[in-house]
mmCIF file of C-alpha atoms in Angstrom:
data_model
loop_
_atom_site.group_PDB
_atom_site.id
_atom_site.type_symbol
_atom_site.label_atom_id
_atom_site.label_comp_id
_atom_site.label_asym_id
_atom_site.label_seq_id
_atom_site.Cartn_x
_atom_site.Cartn_y
_atom_site.Cartn_z
ATOM 1 C CA MET A 10 4.092 -19.227 10.449
ATOM 2 C CA LYS A 11 6.763 -17.106 9.011
ATOM 3 C CA ARG A 12 6.432 -14.500 6.702
ATOM 4 C CA ILE A 13 7.123 -14.261 3.128
ATOM 5 C CA ALA A 14 7.013 -10.947 0.874
ATOM 6 C CA ILE A 15 7.430 -10.661 -2.998
ATOM 7 C CA ASP A 16 7.528 -8.399 -5.329
ATOM 8 C CA MET A 17 5.675 -7.567 -8.692
ATOM 9 C CA ASP A 18 7.675 -5.714 -11.024
ATOM 10 C CA ASP A 19 10.287 -8.306 -12.979
ATOM 11 C CA THR A 20 9.164 -10.765 -9.926
ATOM 12 C CA ILE A 21 5.877 -12.174 -10.496
ATOM 13 C CA ALA A 22 4.664 -9.659 -13.178
ATOM 14 C CA ASP A 23 7.089 -9.483 -16.411
ATOM 15 C CA PHE A 24 6.960 -5.650 -16.004
ATOM 16 C CA THR A 25 10.392 -5.583 -18.705
ATOM 17 C CA SER A 26 8.861 -7.344 -21.919
ATOM 18 C CA LYS A 27 6.217 -4.978 -21.964
ATOM 19 C CA HIS A 28 8.429 -2.262 -21.320
ATOM 20 C CA LEU A 29 10.328 -3.592 -24.177
ATOM 21 C CA ARG A 30 7.347 -4.325 -26.557
ATOM 22 C CA VAL A 31 6.242 -0.786 -26.443
ATOM 23 C CA TYR A 32 9.359 1.462 -26.234
ATOM 24 C CA ASN A 33 10.103 -0.973 -29.594
ATOM 25 C CA GLU A 34 6.482 0.043 -31.275
ATOM 26 C CA VAL A 35 6.251 3.746 -30.520
ATOM 27 C CA PHE A 36 10.246 4.703 -30.933
ATOM 28 C CA ASN A 37 9.914 1.543 -34.155
ATOM 29 C CA GLU A 38 13.105 0.745 -33.037
ATOM 30 C CA SER A 39 13.862 -3.985 -31.957
ATOM 31 C CA LEU A 40 15.187 -3.689 -28.734
ATOM 32 C CA THR A 41 15.952 -7.048 -26.435
ATOM 33 C CA VAL A 42 16.180 -7.840 -23.247
ATOM 34 C CA GLU A 43 20.220 -8.870 -24.927
ATOM 35 C CA ASP A 44 20.702 -5.369 -25.778
ATOM 36 C CA LEU A 45 19.827 -3.179 -22.939
ATOM 37 C CA ASN A 46 23.017 -5.035 -21.222
ATOM 38 C CA GLY A 47 22.412 -5.730 -17.909
ATOM 39 C CA LYS A 48 20.779 -1.749 -17.090
ATOM 40 C CA LYS A 49 17.319 -0.679 -16.630
ATOM 41 C CA LEU A 50 15.443 1.057 -20.285
ATOM 42 C CA TRP A 51 15.972 4.327 -19.331
ATOM 43 C CA HIS A 52 19.210 3.943 -17.890
ATOM 44 C CA ALA A 53 20.129 1.838 -21.650
ATOM 45 C CA ARG A 54 18.443 4.640 -23.784
ATOM 46 C CA PRO A 55 19.217 8.075 -21.084
ATOM 47 C CA HIS A 56 18.093 10.550 -23.688
ATOM 48 C CA LYS A 57 14.678 9.279 -23.709
ATOM 49 C CA ALA A 58 14.804 8.731 -20.758
ATOM 50 C CA LYS A 59 11.501 10.613 -20.218
ATOM 51 C CA GLU A 60 9.717 9.299 -23.039
ATOM 52 C CA ILE A 61 10.611 6.066 -21.638
ATOM 53 C CA LEU A 62 9.067 6.685 -17.653
ATOM 54 C CA ASP A 63 6.182 7.861 -20.021
ATOM 55 C CA LEU A 64 4.766 5.181 -21.388
ATOM 56 C CA LEU A 65 4.111 3.960 -17.526
ATOM 57 C CA ALA A 66 1.463 7.049 -17.062
ATOM 58 C CA ASP A 67 -0.765 4.912 -19.055
ATOM 59 C CA PRO A 68 -3.756 3.802 -16.325
ATOM 60 C CA GLU A 69 -3.936 0.209 -18.219
ATOM 61 C CA PHE A 70 -0.537 -0.689 -18.861
ATOM 62 C CA PHE A 71 0.629 -2.927 -15.443
ATOM 63 C CA ARG A 72 -2.882 -4.441 -16.164
ATOM 64 C CA ASP A 73 -2.163 -6.866 -18.854
ATOM 65 C CA LEU A 74 1.443 -7.871 -17.833
ATOM 66 C CA GLU A 75 2.529 -11.699 -18.593
ATOM 67 C CA VAL A 76 2.899 -13.816 -15.574
ATOM 68 C CA ILE A 77 6.303 -14.575 -14.684
ATOM 69 C CA GLU A 78 6.803 -18.709 -15.264
ATOM 70 C CA GLY A 79 6.113 -21.050 -12.858
ATOM 71 C CA SER A 80 4.857 -17.991 -9.917
ATOM 72 C CA GLN A 81 1.379 -18.900 -10.031
ATOM 73 C CA GLU A 82 1.893 -22.488 -9.059
ATOM 74 C CA ILE A 83 4.765 -21.961 -6.389
ATOM 75 C CA ILE A 84 3.417 -18.949 -4.318
ATOM 76 C CA ALA A 85 -0.164 -20.866 -4.608
ATOM 77 C CA LEU A 86 1.850 -23.977 -2.177
ATOM 78 C CA LEU A 87 4.038 -20.771 -0.689
ATOM 79 C CA ASN A 88 0.938 -19.779 0.552
ATOM 80 C CA GLU A 89 -0.531 -22.822 2.211
ATOM 81 C CA GLN A 90 2.574 -22.579 4.535
ATOM 82 C CA TYR A 91 3.236 -19.607 5.189
ATOM 83 C CA GLU A 92 1.804 -16.159 5.152
ATOM 84 C CA VAL A 93 2.619 -14.864 1.937
ATOM 85 C CA TYR A 94 2.329 -10.825 1.415
ATOM 86 C CA ILE A 95 2.459 -8.714 -1.683
ATOM 87 C CA ALA A 96 4.446 -6.070 -2.208
ATOM 88 C CA THR A 97 4.986 -3.077 -4.601
ATOM 89 C CA ALA A 98 6.794 -0.070 -5.160
ATOM 90 C CA ALA A 99 3.268 1.661 -6.412
ATOM 91 C CA MET A 100 4.075 4.880 -5.395
ATOM 92 C CA ASP A 101 6.211 5.402 -7.615
ATOM 93 C CA ILE A 102 3.936 5.655 -10.172
ATOM 94 C CA PRO A 103 0.265 6.482 -8.567
ATOM 95 C CA HIS A 104 -2.113 6.242 -11.758
ATOM 96 C CA SER A 105 -0.768 2.139 -11.612
ATOM 97 C CA PHE A 106 -2.871 1.206 -8.209
ATOM 98 C CA SER A 107 -6.317 0.293 -10.202
ATOM 99 C CA ALA A 108 -4.424 -2.137 -12.584
ATOM 100 C CA LYS A 109 -1.794 -3.443 -10.197
ATOM 101 C CA TYR A 110 -5.231 -4.697 -7.612
ATOM 102 C CA GLU A 111 -6.588 -6.113 -11.280
ATOM 103 C CA TRP A 112 -4.084 -8.011 -12.552
ATOM 104 C CA LEU A 113 -3.051 -9.188 -9.056
ATOM 105 C CA ARG A 114 -6.895 -10.381 -8.769
ATOM 106 C CA GLU A 115 -6.202 -11.859 -11.844
ATOM 107 C CA ASN A 116 -3.887 -13.649 -11.054
ATOM 108 C CA PHE A 117 -3.749 -14.705 -7.431
ATOM 109 C CA PRO A 118 -7.110 -14.711 -6.499
ATOM 110 C CA PHE A 119 -6.197 -17.528 -3.809
ATOM 111 C CA LEU A 120 -4.753 -14.192 -1.863
ATOM 112 C CA SER A 121 -5.931 -11.954 -0.120
ATOM 113 C CA GLU A 122 -6.015 -8.880 -1.340
ATOM 114 C CA GLN A 123 -5.911 -7.607 2.858
ATOM 115 C CA ARG A 124 -2.436 -9.056 1.979
ATOM 116 C CA PHE A 125 -1.445 -6.576 -1.015
ATOM 117 C CA VAL A 126 1.026 -3.796 -0.142
ATOM 118 C CA PHE A 127 1.600 -0.953 -1.822
ATOM 119 C CA CYS A 128 3.539 1.218 -0.482
ATOM 120 C CA GLY A 129 6.783 3.168 -1.522
ATOM 121 C CA ASN A 130 10.377 2.685 0.614
ATOM 122 C CA LYS A 131 10.057 -1.239 1.473
ATOM 123 C CA THR A 132 11.466 -0.862 5.080
ATOM 124 C CA ILE A 133 8.456 -0.453 6.084
ATOM 125 C CA VAL A 134 7.522 -3.559 5.266
ATOM 126 C CA ASN A 135 7.627 -6.494 8.200
ATOM 127 C CA ALA A 136 8.371 -9.134 7.248
ATOM 128 C CA ASP A 137 10.573 -12.767 7.357
ATOM 129 C CA TYR A 138 11.666 -12.821 3.622
ATOM 130 C CA LEU A 139 11.430 -10.344 0.868
ATOM 131 C CA ILE A 140 11.893 -11.660 -3.081
ATOM 132 C CA ASP A 141 12.800 -8.936 -5.171
ATOM 133 C CA ASP A 142 14.663 -8.261 -7.865
ATOM 134 C CA SER A 143 15.405 -4.540 -6.721
ATOM 135 C CA PRO A 144 18.170 -5.517 -3.865
ATOM 136 C CA ARG A 145 17.857 -1.210 -3.059
ATOM 137 C CA HIS A 146 14.189 -2.444 -0.817
ATOM 138 C CA PHE A 147 17.400 -4.501 0.800
ATOM 139 C CA VAL A 148 18.934 -1.911 2.829
ATOM 140 C CA ARG A 149 17.188 -1.219 5.227
ATOM 141 C CA PHE A 150 14.385 -4.677 4.919
ATOM 142 C CA PRO A 151 14.933 -6.012 8.690
ATOM 143 C CA GLY A 152 13.818 -9.622 7.132
ATOM 144 C CA GLN A 153 16.099 -11.573 4.368
ATOM 145 C CA GLY A 154 15.959 -10.299 1.199
ATOM 146 C CA ILE A 155 16.134 -12.626 -1.839
ATOM 147 C CA LEU A 156 16.984 -11.297 -4.996
ATOM 148 C CA PHE A 157 14.735 -12.458 -7.834
ATOM 149 C CA THR A 158 17.040 -12.658 -11.012
ATOM 150 C CA ALA A 159 16.379 -10.034 -13.341
ATOM 151 C CA HIS A 160 19.360 -9.038 -16.603
ATOM 152 C CA HIS A 161 19.243 -5.940 -15.009
ATOM 153 C CA ASN A 162 20.576 -7.328 -10.866
ATOM 154 C CA LEU A 163 22.984 -9.962 -12.581
ATOM 155 C CA ASP A 164 25.951 -8.137 -11.162
ATOM 156 C CA GLN A 165 24.333 -8.226 -7.577
ATOM 157 C CA THR A 166 26.081 -9.851 -5.180
ATOM 158 C CA GLY A 167 25.774 -10.110 -1.050
ATOM 159 C CA TYR A 168 21.601 -11.571 -1.556
ATOM 160 C CA PRO A 169 20.769 -15.961 -1.716
ATOM 161 C CA ARG A 170 18.515 -15.367 -5.074
ATOM 162 C CA PHE A 171 16.449 -16.883 -7.018
ATOM 163 C CA ASN A 172 17.050 -17.604 -10.827
ATOM 164 C CA SER A 173 13.429 -18.925 -11.201
ATOM 165 C CA TRP A 174 10.657 -20.101 -8.857
ATOM 166 C CA GLU A 175 11.428 -23.810 -8.807
ATOM 167 C CA GLU A 176 14.379 -22.316 -7.168
ATOM 168 C CA ALA A 177 11.741 -20.280 -4.422
ATOM 169 C CA LYS A 178 10.749 -23.904 -3.915
ATOM 170 C CA GLU A 179 13.986 -26.080 -2.454
ATOM 171 C CA TYR A 180 14.520 -22.717 -0.791
ATOM 172 C CA PHE A 181 11.628 -22.557 1.414
ATOM 173 C CA PHE A 182 10.564 -26.569 1.338
ATOM 174 C CA MET B 8 15.510 7.088 14.531
ATOM 175 C CA LYS B 9 12.327 5.726 15.627
ATOM 176 C CA ARG B 10 9.062 5.001 13.071
ATOM 177 C CA ILE B 11 5.890 5.994 13.683
ATOM 178 C CA ALA B 12 2.632 4.462 10.904
ATOM 179 C CA ILE B 13 -0.527 6.694 11.180
ATOM 180 C CA ASP B 14 -4.568 5.939 9.837
ATOM 181 C CA MET B 15 -5.886 7.781 7.839
ATOM 182 C CA ASP B 16 -10.292 7.517 7.432
ATOM 183 C CA ASP B 17 -11.195 8.816 11.183
ATOM 184 C CA THR B 18 -7.154 9.755 12.202
ATOM 185 C CA ILE B 19 -6.209 12.391 10.178
ATOM 186 C CA ALA B 20 -9.434 12.480 7.633
ATOM 187 C CA ASP B 21 -12.921 13.374 8.716
ATOM 188 C CA PHE B 22 -14.144 10.485 7.393
ATOM 189 C CA THR B 23 -17.595 9.757 9.531
ATOM 190 C CA SER B 24 -18.490 13.597 9.120
ATOM 191 C CA LYS B 25 -18.456 13.425 5.035
ATOM 192 C CA HIS B 26 -20.858 9.679 5.077
ATOM 193 C CA LEU B 27 -23.587 10.972 7.580
ATOM 194 C CA ARG B 28 -23.567 14.184 5.313
ATOM 195 C CA VAL B 29 -24.208 11.983 1.838
ATOM 196 C CA TYR B 30 -25.955 9.186 3.875
ATOM 197 C CA ASN B 31 -28.343 12.026 5.405
ATOM 198 C CA GLU B 32 -28.877 13.276 1.390
ATOM 199 C CA VAL B 33 -29.524 9.967 -0.067
ATOM 200 C CA PHE B 34 -31.824 8.956 2.475
ATOM 201 C CA ASN B 35 -33.191 12.067 3.362
ATOM 202 C CA GLU B 36 -32.467 12.033 6.780
ATOM 203 C CA SER B 37 -31.038 14.135 9.816
ATOM 204 C CA LEU B 38 -28.663 11.779 11.371
ATOM 205 C CA THR B 39 -25.772 13.031 13.592
ATOM 206 C CA VAL B 40 -22.205 11.197 14.889
ATOM 207 C CA GLU B 41 -24.479 10.987 18.054
ATOM 208 C CA ASP B 42 -27.723 9.427 16.891
ATOM 209 C CA LEU B 43 -25.189 6.513 16.146
ATOM 210 C CA ASN B 44 -24.715 5.814 20.282
ATOM 211 C CA GLY B 45 -20.551 4.031 19.351
ATOM 212 C CA LYS B 46 -21.854 2.353 16.808
ATOM 213 C CA LYS B 47 -20.175 2.903 12.777
ATOM 214 C CA LEU B 48 -23.262 3.954 10.039
ATOM 215 C CA TRP B 49 -23.448 0.232 8.785
ATOM 216 C CA HIS B 50 -23.928 -0.928 12.377
ATOM 217 C CA ALA B 51 -26.436 1.747 12.998
ATOM 218 C CA ARG B 52 -28.939 1.634 10.172
ATOM 219 C CA PRO B 53 -27.941 -2.257 9.377
ATOM 220 C CA HIS B 54 -30.623 -2.980 7.624
ATOM 221 C CA LYS B 55 -29.420 -0.755 4.883
ATOM 222 C CA ALA B 56 -26.009 -1.789 5.190
ATOM 223 C CA LYS B 57 -24.926 -2.697 1.754
ATOM 224 C CA GLU B 58 -26.838 0.844 0.061
ATOM 225 C CA ILE B 59 -24.632 2.720 3.530
ATOM 226 C CA LEU B 60 -21.078 1.041 1.853
ATOM 227 C CA ASP B 61 -22.535 0.704 -1.109
ATOM 228 C CA LEU B 62 -21.874 4.946 -0.945
ATOM 229 C CA LEU B 63 -17.959 4.672 -1.078
ATOM 230 C CA ALA B 64 -17.658 3.543 -4.195
ATOM 231 C CA ASP B 65 -17.499 6.663 -5.197
ATOM 232 C CA PRO B 66 -14.127 6.682 -6.860
ATOM 233 C CA GLU B 67 -14.336 10.782 -5.212
ATOM 234 C CA PHE B 68 -16.080 9.680 -2.202
ATOM 235 C CA PHE B 69 -12.296 9.659 -0.306
ATOM 236 C CA ARG B 70 -10.694 12.836 -1.965
ATOM 237 C CA ASP B 71 -12.283 16.111 -0.082
ATOM 238 C CA LEU B 72 -13.005 14.695 3.489
ATOM 239 C CA GLU B 73 -11.869 17.529 6.093
ATOM 240 C CA VAL B 74 -8.740 17.458 8.135
ATOM 241 C CA ILE B 75 -9.055 16.498 11.238
ATOM 242 C CA GLU B 76 -8.180 18.990 13.504
ATOM 243 C CA GLY B 77 -4.541 19.798 14.686
ATOM 244 C CA SER B 78 -3.193 17.055 12.035
ATOM 245 C CA GLN B 79 -1.233 18.878 10.013
ATOM 246 C CA GLU B 80 0.618 20.540 12.018
ATOM 247 C CA ILE B 81 1.146 18.090 14.823
ATOM 248 C CA ILE B 82 2.233 15.966 12.167
ATOM 249 C CA ALA B 83 5.003 18.228 10.675
ATOM 250 C CA LEU B 84 6.451 18.493 13.916
ATOM 251 C CA LEU B 85 6.194 14.484 14.012
ATOM 252 C CA ASN B 86 7.813 14.283 10.849
ATOM 253 C CA GLU B 87 10.918 16.231 11.878
ATOM 254 C CA GLN B 88 11.378 13.754 14.438
ATOM 255 C CA TYR B 89 10.660 10.519 14.164
ATOM 256 C CA GLU B 90 10.267 9.328 9.929
ATOM 257 C CA VAL B 91 6.318 9.461 9.923
ATOM 258 C CA TYR B 92 4.169 7.068 7.848
ATOM 259 C CA ILE B 93 0.615 7.320 6.357
ATOM 260 C CA ALA B 94 -1.044 3.279 6.812
ATOM 261 C CA THR B 95 -4.266 2.824 5.242
ATOM 262 C CA ALA B 96 -5.874 -0.127 4.613
ATOM 263 C CA ALA B 97 -7.214 0.652 1.389
ATOM 264 C CA MET B 98 -7.389 -3.003 0.113
ATOM 265 C CA ASP B 99 -11.114 -2.508 1.094
ATOM 266 C CA ILE B 100 -12.029 -0.027 -0.581
ATOM 267 C CA PRO B 101 -9.891 -0.595 -3.751
ATOM 268 C CA HIS B 102 -11.932 2.385 -6.300
ATOM 269 C CA SER B 103 -10.372 5.068 -2.741
ATOM 270 C CA PHE B 104 -7.008 4.083 -4.225
ATOM 271 C CA SER B 105 -6.165 7.942 -6.420
ATOM 272 C CA ALA B 106 -8.728 9.993 -4.372
ATOM 273 C CA LYS B 107 -6.810 8.350 -1.337
ATOM 274 C CA TYR B 108 -3.281 9.492 -2.740
ATOM 275 C CA GLU B 109 -4.448 13.018 -4.122
ATOM 276 C CA TRP B 110 -5.912 13.378 -0.861
ATOM 277 C CA LEU B 111 -2.476 12.935 0.985
ATOM 278 C CA ARG B 112 -0.534 14.828 -1.610
ATOM 279 C CA GLU B 113 -2.697 18.424 -1.410
ATOM 280 C CA ASN B 114 -3.476 17.825 2.673
ATOM 281 C CA PHE B 115 0.094 16.704 3.498
ATOM 282 C CA PRO B 116 2.729 17.527 1.336
ATOM 283 C CA PHE B 117 5.722 17.939 3.390
ATOM 284 C CA LEU B 118 5.392 13.920 3.526
ATOM 285 C CA SER B 119 7.004 12.365 0.853
ATOM 286 C CA GLU B 120 5.335 9.840 -1.107
ATOM 287 C CA GLN B 121 7.347 7.220 -0.233
ATOM 288 C CA ARG B 122 6.131 7.120 3.438
ATOM 289 C CA PHE B 123 2.650 6.071 2.537
ATOM 290 C CA VAL B 124 1.492 2.192 2.643
ATOM 291 C CA PHE B 125 -1.480 1.449 0.951
ATOM 292 C CA CYS B 126 -2.346 -2.322 2.445
ATOM 293 C CA GLY B 127 -5.281 -3.978 4.213
ATOM 294 C CA ASN B 128 -4.087 -6.061 7.198
ATOM 295 C CA LYS B 129 -1.513 -3.550 8.696
ATOM 296 C CA THR B 130 0.052 -5.998 11.162
ATOM 297 C CA ILE B 131 2.542 -5.563 7.490
ATOM 298 C CA VAL B 132 3.606 -2.507 9.003
ATOM 299 C CA ASN B 133 7.007 -2.354 10.301
ATOM 300 C CA ALA B 134 6.691 1.114 13.265
ATOM 301 C CA ASP B 135 7.460 1.387 16.627
ATOM 302 C CA TYR B 136 4.281 2.866 16.814
ATOM 303 C CA LEU B 137 0.706 2.715 14.828
ATOM 304 C CA ILE B 138 -1.652 5.839 15.618
ATOM 305 C CA ASP B 139 -5.797 4.747 14.977
ATOM 306 C CA ASP B 140 -9.288 4.727 15.256
ATOM 307 C CA SER B 141 -9.257 0.845 14.886
ATOM 308 C CA PRO B 142 -7.952 -0.708 17.481
ATOM 309 C CA ARG B 143 -8.720 -4.577 15.141
ATOM 310 C CA HIS B 144 -5.542 -3.191 13.368
ATOM 311 C CA PHE B 145 -3.165 -3.724 17.466
ATOM 312 C CA VAL B 146 -3.718 -7.498 17.579
ATOM 313 C CA ARG B 147 -0.639 -8.073 15.688
ATOM 314 C CA PHE B 148 1.207 -5.455 15.224
ATOM 315 C CA PRO B 149 4.047 -5.639 16.293
ATOM 316 C CA GLY B 150 5.028 -1.969 18.219
ATOM 317 C CA GLN B 151 2.567 -0.073 20.227
ATOM 318 C CA GLY B 152 -1.320 0.967 18.876
ATOM 319 C CA ILE B 153 -2.403 4.156 20.056
ATOM 320 C CA LEU B 154 -6.699 4.796 19.695
ATOM 321 C CA PHE B 155 -7.161 8.118 18.671
ATOM 322 C CA THR B 156 -10.545 8.735 19.491
ATOM 323 C CA ALA B 157 -13.615 8.699 17.301
ATOM 324 C CA HIS B 158 -17.222 7.701 18.703
ATOM 325 C CA HIS B 159 -17.657 4.192 17.284
ATOM 326 C CA ASN B 160 -14.001 3.645 20.488
ATOM 327 C CA LEU B 161 -15.624 5.166 23.083
ATOM 328 C CA ASP B 162 -15.703 1.995 25.547
ATOM 329 C CA GLN B 163 -12.795 0.869 24.166
ATOM 330 C CA THR B 164 -9.546 -0.082 26.735
ATOM 331 C CA GLY B 165 -6.169 -1.227 26.902
ATOM 332 C CA TYR B 166 -4.810 1.087 24.976
ATOM 333 C CA PRO B 167 -3.217 4.501 25.126
ATOM 334 C CA ARG B 168 -5.450 6.867 23.466
ATOM 335 C CA PHE B 169 -4.804 9.877 22.195
ATOM 336 C CA ASN B 170 -8.288 12.960 22.222
ATOM 337 C CA SER B 171 -6.485 15.373 19.742
ATOM 338 C CA TRP B 172 -3.924 15.737 18.067
ATOM 339 C CA GLU B 173 -2.804 18.313 20.959
ATOM 340 C CA GLU B 174 -2.229 14.902 23.000
ATOM 341 C CA ALA B 175 0.177 12.760 20.230
ATOM 342 C CA LYS B 176 2.195 16.847 21.059
ATOM 343 C CA GLU B 177 2.551 15.546 24.452
ATOM 344 C CA TYR B 178 3.420 11.816 24.045
ATOM 345 C CA PHE B 179 6.046 12.908 21.638
ATOM 346 C CA PHE B 180 7.465 15.518 22.699
#
């Protein structure tokens, strides 16, 4: 049975929308994803990069992210014919561990927690496919990297791309 | 550069000694590792298995485990000529994430947190070697499993074995 590893933030969990919302509340702005011009928030506002990253230090930040449209239904289907693992670069924000775990248990209850991988460098992940919004994880990944479209990766080429979870269904079935 | 994945509990962190000590305090006994007859504590006292596993629910349980003799020095040497990753089955005890992370940062400060993997099933770990006290993790591991001797695995055969970290040094250099 082939194995698919799937990232969390901006792949199944809508990280950017919450980060923007909290940023706007704290700094009294009304930035939208279009205003980011394809950059991550901390690159779009470099003079506030530290404060922007500090917003993630709240241990509950990752607990209530919205689920990316279609991910639950399609991953439930994939899970019947593939070994689905969730692989998230959680070591960048170690206080997020519990919130990420609880989020996965709540929103993807059909996945065993034995299939969760909280890691740093994803070259350690032994899978046939990795679906991720960050192409940096594909560089030494031994399988096939597939980019999940996010505002910050629209210019990336060189990898297959899913613009939606519907496209993942078409690719794997 | 070849990659070595290394388990935590009873491989670099002395889990069993603390579990026995807390058990003895709570149940007013004086069990030693010899009394376990090669079994894990919850198998040696099956009528108290639930209470024994509940001792691990303390989020700080894993924070102050003793370091297994020689592991720091030898892993520091290995880290110069191999890519060393730490791979722990943390999903069995999700409340242990933060304590395990902090323990690693304190006791193995020379390892990048990008090399930490908190997982369930270790078949997801892409490495050339896995040093672990639990042979169950070797079953579908794609590389070479190497058993680290613990009281509960003395009867296991079929894998190379390290009785100490000194033996790991001899094997890899």
